[in-house]
Amino acid sequence: MLSEKSRPVIEQTIGVIAERIPAITPEFYKSMFNARPDLLDGMFSRSNQKNGTQPQALAGSIAAFASHLLKNPDSYPDEVLSRVAHKHTSLGLLPDEYSTVHEHLFGAIAADLGDAATPEVVAAWDEVYWLMADALIKLEKGLYGQQANDVMFAPFKLISKEDIAKDVIAFEFEPADDTPLTRPIPGQYVTIQVKVKDGIRQPRQFTLVPSQEGHRRVVIRKDPQGEVTPILHEDINEGDILEISNPYGDVVLDEGHSALLLASAGIGTTPIVSFLDRLAKEGSQRKVTVLHADHSLGRWPGRQIMERLVDSLPNAQMITWMETPGEGDHEGFMDLSEVDLDVDEDTTAFMCGPLPFMKGLRSQLIEKGVPGRNIHYEIFGPDQWMLHDEARQA
Ligand code: FAD
Ligand code: HEM
């Protein structure tokens, strides 16, 4: 809980801090990576630094955390903390690094605010930083403790590479040593480390899809402008060894019996396939509606497996939207006004796809009667939605 001394200081300065974050963030990272270039080798994604998605996420989340503490003094924003802790642990982050971020972030704040960074202001924001850091460190310790081993990454050998859609390859790995394996929960992801052209390692997350017991299988779309996926598609071959993390991620299927609505676009099918596989293995009687949008049938990753799994579930149906005329049940982008969805009041929805797709769909789902709190999503990059869209909390 925020102290009585710091609360008024945070109230007075949160506006200016939030406003200055876009200017503070580049200075913070510049100073941190100058002092610790090793953090760009295996920890931070260089591309997310360059395209600007991650920098704003980290610093922005501290202002969002402070704003939550002002409005709800007795609670923490659990959803945000959980998402960040899962991402951190998938990268092998250790508690000692929190002082590194603190030093460089507060250096950048002091430089930017100048005389306005009085000792009272610095002390109050220090308190917010450490409240958040301590909450994350605690969650991260718990997540590491749930694993079957105490290593951050273990070697895995690529045993098969299979084209499954245009620019999409399924990679199957088997353990290359005897590190005990954690069994993943459907919907979870791993971080894979790949050595890039200049010899440094770049980490990327990929959702685990159903595989033979004891293997790790991921389905990867090539981003032609990306740093890692072109290497995975073109230069990594059967027999090669890659370092892969334990499974993490909190966007997972609930154990309940309520109706499910599973919506994906493009490569966003990966968690949905894992959910459907688990439902099929359990012989689930749940009412399941699968919605998928894509450019064309040929670009739909996991089409065959999704069709097979939906057919095997007694109360499941699938509806598709394809941009290519004549290929889907409907043409163009996903539009729920075109379908007669019978939504139960306790329906749980999961979405995965590009952010504009999920934002549009969320509004449509709410209009159809799905409660906002039951709508969950996975974003294939730093989450800028959870932090900055208060309407999403509705
Ligand atoms: P990156 O190098 O990360 O580049 C991404 C984009 O950044 C590029 O398109 C480019 O436009 C931009 N960029 C790069 N450099 C610059 C620059 N200098 N200036 C401006 N912009 C730039 N992907 C899958 O295929 N399958 C999955 O199952 C999957 N699951 C995921 C699960 C989670 C939880 C997360 C977070 C991500 C997941 N992803 C998945 C996405 C994956 O982790 C990668 O982000 C994605 O594959 C792109 O990686 P890349 O290295 O090829 O591209
Ligand atoms: C990701 C917050 C400390 C390294 C993130 C994200 C947030 C965040 C919001 C984006 C999560 C997502 O949606 O994917 C914080 C906060 C911290 C903190 C509030 C301190 C209180 C640290 C430290 C390190 C670190 C100490 C390591 C030095 C990373 C990395 C990512 C990340 C590598 C992945 C992002 C990428 O490269 O794209 N953090 N973080 N963080 N954080 Fe932290």
Coordinates of C-alpha atoms and ligand atoms in Angstrom, one line a residue:
M1 CA 0.0 0.0 0.0
L2 CA 1.2 3.5 -0.8
S3 CA 2.3 5.5 2.3
E4 CA 0.3 8.5 3.5
K5 CA 3.4 10.6 2.9
S6 CA 3.8 9.6 -0.8
R7 CA 0.1 9.6 -1.8
P8 CA -0.3 13.4 -2.2
V9 CA 3.0 13.7 -4.0
I10 CA 2.0 11.0 -6.5
E11 CA -1.4 12.6 -6.9
Q12 CA 0.3 15.9 -7.8
T13 CA 3.0 14.5 -10.1
I14 CA 1.3 11.6 -11.9
G15 CA 0.1 13.9 -14.7
V16 CA 3.5 15.2 -15.5
I17 CA 5.3 11.8 -15.2
A18 CA 2.7 10.2 -17.5
E19 CA 3.1 13.1 -19.9
R20 CA 7.0 12.9 -19.8
I21 CA 7.2 9.1 -20.2
P22 CA 7.6 9.2 -24.0
A23 CA 10.6 11.5 -23.5
I24 CA 12.1 9.8 -20.4
T25 CA 11.9 6.2 -21.9
P26 CA 14.5 6.6 -24.7
E27 CA 17.0 8.2 -22.3
F28 CA 16.4 5.4 -19.8
Y29 CA 17.1 2.6 -22.3
K30 CA 20.0 4.5 -23.9
S31 CA 21.7 4.8 -20.5
M32 CA 20.9 1.2 -19.5
F33 CA 22.1 -0.4 -22.7
N34 CA 25.3 1.7 -22.6
A35 CA 26.1 0.4 -19.2
R36 CA 24.8 -3.1 -19.8
P37 CA 25.0 -4.1 -23.5
D38 CA 24.7 -7.7 -22.4
L39 CA 20.9 -7.1 -21.8
L40 CA 20.5 -6.9 -25.5
D41 CA 22.1 -10.4 -25.8
G42 CA 19.3 -12.8 -24.9
M43 CA 17.1 -10.6 -22.7
F44 CA 15.5 -7.6 -24.6
S45 CA 14.1 -7.8 -28.1
R46 CA 16.0 -5.3 -30.3
S47 CA 13.1 -5.1 -32.6
N48 CA 10.6 -4.1 -29.9
Q49 CA 13.1 -1.4 -28.9
K50 CA 13.2 -0.1 -32.4
N51 CA 9.5 -0.3 -33.2
G52 CA 8.8 1.4 -29.9
T53 CA 6.3 -1.2 -28.4
Q54 CA 8.3 -2.4 -25.4
P55 CA 9.9 0.8 -24.2
Q56 CA 6.6 2.5 -23.6
A57 CA 5.2 -0.7 -22.0
L58 CA 7.7 -0.9 -19.2
A59 CA 7.9 2.7 -18.1
G60 CA 4.2 3.2 -18.8
S61 CA 3.2 0.3 -16.6
I62 CA 4.7 2.1 -13.6
A63 CA 2.5 5.2 -14.1
A64 CA -0.5 2.8 -14.7
F65 CA 0.4 1.0 -11.4
A66 CA 0.6 4.3 -9.5
S67 CA -2.7 5.4 -11.0
H68 CA -4.3 2.1 -9.8
L69 CA -2.9 2.6 -6.3
L70 CA -4.5 6.0 -6.1
K71 CA -7.9 4.8 -7.2
N72 CA -7.8 1.4 -5.3
P73 CA -5.5 1.9 -2.3
D74 CA -6.1 -1.7 -1.0
S75 CA -5.4 -3.7 -4.1
Y76 CA -2.8 -4.3 -6.9
P77 CA -3.6 -4.5 -10.6
D78 CA -3.2 -8.3 -10.6
E79 CA -3.9 -8.8 -14.3
V80 CA -1.1 -6.5 -15.3
L81 CA 1.4 -7.8 -12.8
S82 CA 0.6 -11.4 -13.8
R83 CA 1.1 -10.8 -17.5
V84 CA 4.5 -9.0 -16.8
A85 CA 5.7 -11.6 -14.4
H86 CA 5.0 -14.4 -16.9
K87 CA 6.9 -12.5 -19.6
H88 CA 9.8 -11.8 -17.3
T89 CA 10.1 -15.4 -16.1
S90 CA 9.9 -16.7 -19.7
L91 CA 13.1 -14.6 -20.3
G92 CA 14.9 -15.8 -17.2
L93 CA 14.8 -12.4 -15.4
L94 CA 16.4 -12.5 -11.9
P95 CA 15.6 -10.1 -8.9
D96 CA 19.1 -8.4 -9.0
E97 CA 18.2 -6.8 -12.3
Y98 CA 15.5 -4.6 -10.7
S99 CA 18.2 -2.3 -9.2
T100 CA 19.7 -1.9 -12.7
V101 CA 16.4 -0.7 -14.2
H102 CA 15.8 1.4 -11.1
E103 CA 19.2 3.2 -11.4
H104 CA 18.8 4.0 -15.1
L105 CA 15.1 4.8 -15.0
F106 CA 15.4 7.2 -12.1
G107 CA 18.5 8.8 -13.6
A108 CA 16.5 9.5 -16.7
I109 CA 13.5 10.9 -14.7
A110 CA 15.8 13.2 -12.7
A111 CA 17.5 14.5 -15.9
D112 CA 14.2 15.1 -17.5
L113 CA 12.4 16.8 -14.6
G114 CA 15.4 18.9 -13.6
D115 CA 14.5 21.0 -10.5
A116 CA 11.0 19.5 -10.3
A117 CA 12.7 16.2 -9.2
T118 CA 12.8 17.3 -5.6
P119 CA 13.8 14.7 -2.9
E120 CA 10.1 14.3 -2.0
V121 CA 9.1 13.6 -5.6
V122 CA 11.9 11.1 -6.1
A123 CA 11.2 9.4 -2.7
A124 CA 7.5 9.0 -3.6
W125 CA 8.2 7.5 -7.1
D126 CA 10.9 5.3 -5.6
E127 CA 8.3 3.9 -3.3
V128 CA 5.9 3.2 -6.2
Y129 CA 8.8 1.5 -8.2
W130 CA 9.7 -0.8 -5.3
L131 CA 6.1 -1.7 -4.5
M132 CA 5.7 -2.8 -8.1
A133 CA 9.2 -4.4 -8.3
D134 CA 8.6 -6.3 -5.0
A135 CA 5.2 -7.5 -6.2
L136 CA 6.7 -8.7 -9.5
I137 CA 9.7 -10.4 -7.8
K138 CA 7.3 -12.3 -5.5
L139 CA 5.2 -13.5 -8.4
E140 CA 8.3 -14.4 -10.4
K141 CA 9.7 -16.4 -7.6
G142 CA 6.4 -18.3 -7.4
L143 CA 6.4 -19.0 -11.1
Y144 CA 10.0 -20.3 -11.1
G145 CA 9.0 -22.5 -8.1
Q146 CA 6.2 -24.2 -10.1
Q147 CA 8.7 -25.5 -12.7
A148 CA 10.0 -29.1 -12.9
N149 CA 13.6 -27.8 -13.0
D150 CA 15.6 -24.8 -11.9
V151 CA 17.1 -23.8 -15.2
M152 CA 15.9 -20.9 -17.3
F153 CA 16.7 -22.4 -20.7
A154 CA 17.4 -26.0 -21.7
P155 CA 18.7 -27.3 -25.0
F156 CA 16.2 -28.9 -27.5
K157 CA 16.9 -30.6 -30.8
L158 CA 14.7 -29.8 -33.8
I159 CA 13.4 -33.1 -35.1
S160 CA 10.9 -31.9 -37.7
K161 CA 9.9 -28.9 -39.7
E162 CA 6.6 -29.0 -41.5
D163 CA 5.0 -26.4 -43.9
I164 CA 1.5 -26.0 -42.7
A165 CA 0.3 -22.9 -44.4
K166 CA 1.7 -20.1 -46.6
D167 CA 4.8 -18.7 -44.7
V168 CA 3.9 -20.8 -41.6
I169 CA 6.1 -23.7 -40.4
A170 CA 5.5 -26.1 -37.5
F171 CA 8.7 -26.9 -35.6
E172 CA 8.9 -29.9 -33.3
F173 CA 11.7 -30.2 -30.7
E174 CA 12.8 -33.0 -28.4
P175 CA 14.9 -32.5 -25.2
A176 CA 18.7 -32.6 -25.9
D177 CA 19.6 -33.2 -22.3
D178 CA 17.9 -34.8 -19.2
T179 CA 16.5 -31.6 -17.7
P180 CA 13.1 -32.5 -16.3
L181 CA 10.2 -31.1 -18.4
T182 CA 7.4 -29.0 -17.0
R183 CA 4.1 -30.0 -18.5
P184 CA 2.6 -26.9 -20.2
I185 CA -1.0 -25.7 -19.6
P186 CA -2.8 -25.3 -23.0
G187 CA -2.4 -21.6 -24.1
Q188 CA 1.1 -21.2 -22.6
Y189 CA 4.2 -20.1 -24.5
V190 CA 7.9 -20.6 -24.4
T191 CA 10.8 -18.2 -25.2
I192 CA 13.1 -19.5 -27.9
Q193 CA 16.6 -18.0 -28.1
V194 CA 18.1 -17.6 -31.6
K195 CA 21.6 -16.5 -32.5
V196 CA 21.2 -13.7 -35.1
K197 CA 23.6 -12.4 -37.8
D198 CA 25.9 -10.4 -35.5
G199 CA 26.2 -13.3 -33.0
I200 CA 24.0 -12.0 -30.3
R201 CA 21.0 -14.0 -29.0
Q202 CA 17.5 -12.8 -29.5
P203 CA 14.6 -14.2 -27.5
R204 CA 11.0 -14.6 -29.0
Q205 CA 7.9 -16.1 -27.5
F206 CA 5.9 -18.8 -29.3
T207 CA 2.7 -20.6 -28.1
L208 CA 3.0 -24.3 -27.5
V209 CA 0.7 -26.4 -29.7
P210 CA -0.2 -30.0 -29.1
S211 CA 2.7 -32.4 -29.5
Q212 CA 3.9 -35.9 -28.6
E213 CA 4.4 -36.1 -24.8
G214 CA 7.8 -34.7 -23.8
H215 CA 8.2 -32.7 -27.0
R216 CA 7.8 -29.0 -27.6
R217 CA 6.0 -28.0 -30.8
V218 CA 5.5 -24.4 -32.0
V219 CA 3.9 -23.0 -35.2
I220 CA 5.7 -19.9 -36.5
R221 CA 4.7 -17.4 -39.1
K222 CA 7.6 -15.7 -40.9
D223 CA 7.7 -12.0 -40.6
P224 CA 9.8 -10.9 -43.6
Q225 CA 10.8 -7.7 -41.8
G226 CA 11.6 -9.6 -38.6
E227 CA 15.0 -10.5 -37.1
V228 CA 14.3 -14.0 -35.8
T229 CA 11.5 -15.7 -37.8
P230 CA 13.3 -15.6 -41.2
I231 CA 16.3 -17.3 -39.5
L232 CA 14.1 -20.0 -38.0
H233 CA 12.4 -20.6 -41.3
E234 CA 15.4 -20.5 -43.5
D235 CA 18.6 -21.3 -41.5
I236 CA 17.5 -23.6 -38.7
N237 CA 17.3 -27.3 -39.7
E238 CA 16.5 -30.7 -38.3
G239 CA 19.3 -31.7 -35.9
D240 CA 20.0 -28.1 -34.8
I241 CA 19.9 -27.4 -31.1
L242 CA 18.1 -24.3 -29.7
E243 CA 17.7 -23.0 -26.1
I244 CA 14.1 -23.1 -25.0
S245 CA 12.5 -21.8 -21.8
N246 CA 10.0 -23.5 -19.5
P247 CA 6.4 -22.8 -20.4
Y248 CA 4.8 -19.6 -19.1
G249 CA 1.6 -17.5 -19.7
D250 CA -1.6 -16.9 -17.9
V251 CA -4.1 -16.9 -20.8
V252 CA -5.2 -20.4 -20.3
L253 CA -8.4 -22.3 -20.5
D254 CA -10.6 -22.4 -17.3
E255 CA -11.8 -25.6 -15.8
G256 CA -15.5 -24.6 -15.9
H257 CA -18.4 -25.8 -17.9
S258 CA -19.6 -22.4 -19.4
A259 CA -20.0 -21.8 -23.1
L260 CA -16.8 -20.9 -24.9
L261 CA -16.2 -18.5 -27.7
L262 CA -12.7 -18.9 -29.3
A263 CA -11.8 -16.3 -31.8
S264 CA -8.6 -16.0 -33.9
A265 CA -7.2 -14.2 -36.9
G266 CA -4.1 -15.3 -38.8
I267 CA -1.4 -16.9 -36.7
G268 CA -3.5 -16.3 -33.6
T269 CA -4.8 -19.8 -34.0
T270 CA -2.0 -21.3 -31.9
P271 CA -3.5 -20.9 -28.4
I272 CA -7.0 -21.8 -29.8
V273 CA -5.6 -25.1 -31.2
S274 CA -4.2 -25.9 -27.8
F275 CA -7.6 -25.2 -26.1
L276 CA -9.5 -27.3 -28.6
D277 CA -7.1 -30.2 -28.2
R278 CA -7.5 -30.2 -24.5
L279 CA -11.3 -30.0 -24.8
A280 CA -11.3 -32.9 -27.2
K281 CA -9.0 -35.0 -25.0
E282 CA -11.3 -34.4 -22.0
G283 CA -14.3 -35.3 -24.1
S284 CA -15.8 -31.9 -23.2
Q285 CA -19.5 -31.4 -23.5
R286 CA -19.1 -27.6 -23.4
K287 CA -20.8 -25.4 -26.0
V288 CA -17.9 -24.2 -28.1
T289 CA -18.1 -21.6 -30.9
V290 CA -14.9 -21.1 -32.9
L291 CA -14.5 -18.0 -35.0
H292 CA -11.6 -17.6 -37.4
A293 CA -10.7 -14.8 -39.8
D294 CA -7.9 -15.0 -42.4
H295 CA -6.8 -13.8 -45.9
S296 CA -7.5 -17.2 -47.5
L297 CA -7.9 -20.9 -46.7
G298 CA -4.2 -21.4 -47.8
R299 CA -3.0 -18.9 -45.2
W300 CA -5.0 -20.3 -42.3
P301 CA -2.5 -21.9 -39.9
G302 CA -3.8 -25.1 -38.4
R303 CA -6.9 -25.3 -40.6
Q304 CA -7.0 -29.1 -40.8
I305 CA -6.4 -29.7 -37.1
M306 CA -9.0 -27.1 -36.1
E307 CA -11.6 -28.7 -38.4
R308 CA -10.8 -32.1 -37.0
L309 CA -11.0 -31.0 -33.4
V310 CA -14.2 -29.1 -33.9
D311 CA -15.8 -32.1 -35.6
S312 CA -14.8 -34.3 -32.7
L313 CA -16.5 -32.1 -30.1
P314 CA -20.2 -32.8 -29.7
N315 CA -21.3 -29.2 -29.1
A316 CA -18.8 -27.3 -31.2
Q317 CA -19.3 -25.2 -34.3
M318 CA -16.9 -23.1 -36.4
I319 CA -17.6 -20.0 -38.5
T320 CA -15.0 -18.5 -40.8
W321 CA -14.4 -15.2 -42.5
M322 CA -12.0 -15.1 -45.5
E323 CA -10.9 -12.0 -47.3
T324 CA -10.7 -14.1 -50.5
P325 CA -14.2 -14.3 -52.0
G326 CA -15.9 -17.6 -51.9
E327 CA -13.5 -19.3 -49.4
G328 CA -15.1 -18.7 -46.0
D329 CA -18.6 -18.9 -44.6
H330 CA -18.4 -15.1 -44.8
E331 CA -16.4 -12.7 -46.8
G332 CA -14.1 -10.0 -45.5
F333 CA -13.2 -9.1 -41.9
M334 CA -14.9 -10.8 -38.9
D335 CA -18.3 -9.2 -38.4
L336 CA -20.6 -10.7 -35.8
S337 CA -23.6 -8.8 -37.1
E338 CA -23.6 -11.3 -40.0
V339 CA -24.2 -14.3 -37.7
D340 CA -26.9 -15.4 -35.3
L341 CA -24.8 -16.1 -32.2
D342 CA -26.7 -17.6 -29.3
V343 CA -24.6 -16.2 -26.4
D344 CA -25.2 -17.6 -22.9
E345 CA -24.8 -15.0 -20.1
D346 CA -21.8 -16.8 -18.6
T347 CA -20.0 -17.2 -21.9
T348 CA -16.2 -17.0 -21.7
A349 CA -14.4 -15.6 -24.7
F350 CA -10.8 -15.9 -25.7
M351 CA -9.3 -14.0 -28.6
C352 CA -5.9 -14.0 -30.3
G353 CA -4.9 -12.0 -33.3
P354 CA -3.7 -8.5 -34.3
L355 CA -4.7 -5.8 -31.8
P356 CA -7.1 -3.9 -34.1
F357 CA -8.9 -7.2 -34.7
M358 CA -9.2 -7.9 -31.0
K359 CA -10.3 -4.3 -30.1
G360 CA -13.1 -4.4 -32.7
L361 CA -14.2 -7.9 -31.7
R362 CA -14.3 -7.1 -28.0
S363 CA -16.8 -4.3 -28.7
Q364 CA -18.9 -6.7 -30.9
L365 CA -18.8 -9.4 -28.2
I366 CA -20.0 -7.0 -25.6
E367 CA -22.8 -5.9 -27.9
K368 CA -23.8 -9.6 -28.2
G369 CA -24.0 -9.9 -24.4
V370 CA -20.6 -11.4 -23.4
P371 CA -19.6 -9.8 -20.1
G372 CA -16.4 -7.7 -20.5
R373 CA -14.7 -9.4 -17.6
N374 CA -15.1 -12.8 -19.4
I375 CA -13.3 -11.7 -22.5
H376 CA -9.6 -12.7 -22.4
Y377 CA -6.9 -12.2 -25.0
E378 CA -3.3 -13.0 -25.9
I379 CA -1.2 -10.4 -27.7
F380 CA 1.8 -11.6 -29.7
G381 CA 4.0 -8.7 -28.5
P382 CA 4.2 -6.2 -25.6
D383 CA 0.7 -5.5 -24.3
Q384 CA -0.1 -1.8 -24.9
W385 CA -3.8 -2.5 -24.5
M386 CA -4.1 -3.6 -20.9
L387 CA -2.2 -0.6 -19.7
H388 CA -3.6 2.2 -21.6
D389 CA -7.2 1.4 -22.3
E390 CA -9.3 2.0 -19.2
A391 CA -12.5 1.2 -21.2
R392 CA -11.2 -2.4 -21.5
Q393 CA -11.7 -2.8 -17.8
A394 CA -15.4 -2.3 -18.2
Ligands
FAD1 P1 10.9 -8.9 -35.0 O1 12.3 -8.8 -35.2 O2 10.4 -9.0 -33.6 O3 10.2 -7.7 -35.7 C1 8.8 -7.5 -35.5 C2 8.4 -6.3 -36.2 O4 9.1 -5.1 -35.7 C3 8.7 -6.3 -37.7 O5 7.6 -6.6 -38.5 C4 9.1 -4.9 -38.1 O6 8.1 -4.3 -38.7 C5 9.3 -4.2 -36.7 N1 10.7 -3.7 -36.7 C6 11.8 -4.4 -36.6 N2 12.9 -3.6 -36.7 C7 12.4 -2.4 -36.8 C8 13.0 -1.1 -37.0 N3 14.3 -0.9 -37.0 N4 12.2 0.0 -37.1 C9 10.8 -0.2 -37.1 N5 10.2 -1.4 -37.0 C10 11.0 -2.4 -36.8 N6 4.4 -15.9 -33.3 C11 4.1 -17.0 -34.1 O7 4.4 -17.1 -35.3 N7 3.5 -18.1 -33.5 C12 3.1 -18.1 -32.2 O8 2.6 -19.1 -31.7 C13 3.4 -16.9 -31.4 N8 3.1 -16.9 -30.1 C14 3.4 -15.8 -29.3 C15 3.0 -15.7 -28.0 C16 3.3 -14.6 -27.2 C17 2.9 -14.6 -25.8 C18 4.0 -13.5 -27.8 C19 4.4 -12.3 -27.0 C20 4.4 -13.6 -29.1 C21 4.1 -14.7 -29.9 N9 4.4 -14.7 -31.3 C22 4.1 -15.8 -32.0 C23 5.1 -13.6 -31.9 C24 6.6 -13.9 -31.9 O9 7.1 -13.9 -30.6 C25 7.4 -12.8 -32.7 O10 7.1 -11.5 -32.1 C26 7.1 -12.7 -34.1 O11 7.2 -14.0 -34.7 C27 8.1 -11.8 -34.9 O12 9.4 -12.1 -34.6 P2 10.6 -11.6 -35.5 O13 11.8 -11.8 -34.7 O14 10.6 -12.3 -36.9 O15 10.3 -10.1 -35.8
HEM2 C1 8.6 -6.7 -20.5 C2 7.3 -3.8 -16.8 C3 11.6 -4.7 -14.7 C4 13.1 -6.8 -18.7 C5 7.9 -5.9 -19.6 C6 6.6 -5.4 -19.9 C7 6.2 -4.6 -18.9 C8 7.3 -4.5 -18.0 C9 4.9 -3.8 -18.7 C10 5.7 -5.7 -21.2 C11 5.0 -7.0 -20.9 C12 4.2 -7.5 -22.1 O1 3.1 -7.1 -22.2 O2 4.7 -8.3 -22.8 C13 8.4 -3.8 -15.9 C14 8.4 -3.1 -14.6 C15 9.6 -3.4 -14.0 C16 10.3 -4.2 -14.9 C17 7.2 -2.3 -14.1 C18 10.1 -2.8 -12.7 C19 9.3 -2.6 -11.7 C20 12.4 -5.3 -15.6 C21 13.8 -5.6 -15.4 C22 14.2 -6.2 -16.6 C23 13.1 -6.2 -17.5 C24 14.5 -5.4 -14.1 C25 15.6 -6.7 -16.9 C26 16.7 -5.9 -16.8 C27 12.0 -6.9 -19.5 C28 12.1 -7.6 -20.8 C29 10.8 -7.6 -21.3 C30 9.9 -6.9 -20.3 C31 13.3 -8.1 -21.5 C32 10.3 -8.2 -22.7 C33 10.1 -7.2 -23.6 C34 10.8 -7.2 -25.0 O3 12.0 -7.3 -25.1 O4 10.0 -7.0 -25.9 N1 8.3 -5.3 -18.4 N2 9.6 -4.5 -16.0 N3 12.0 -5.7 -16.8 N4 10.7 -6.6 -19.3 FE1 10.1 -5.6 -17.6

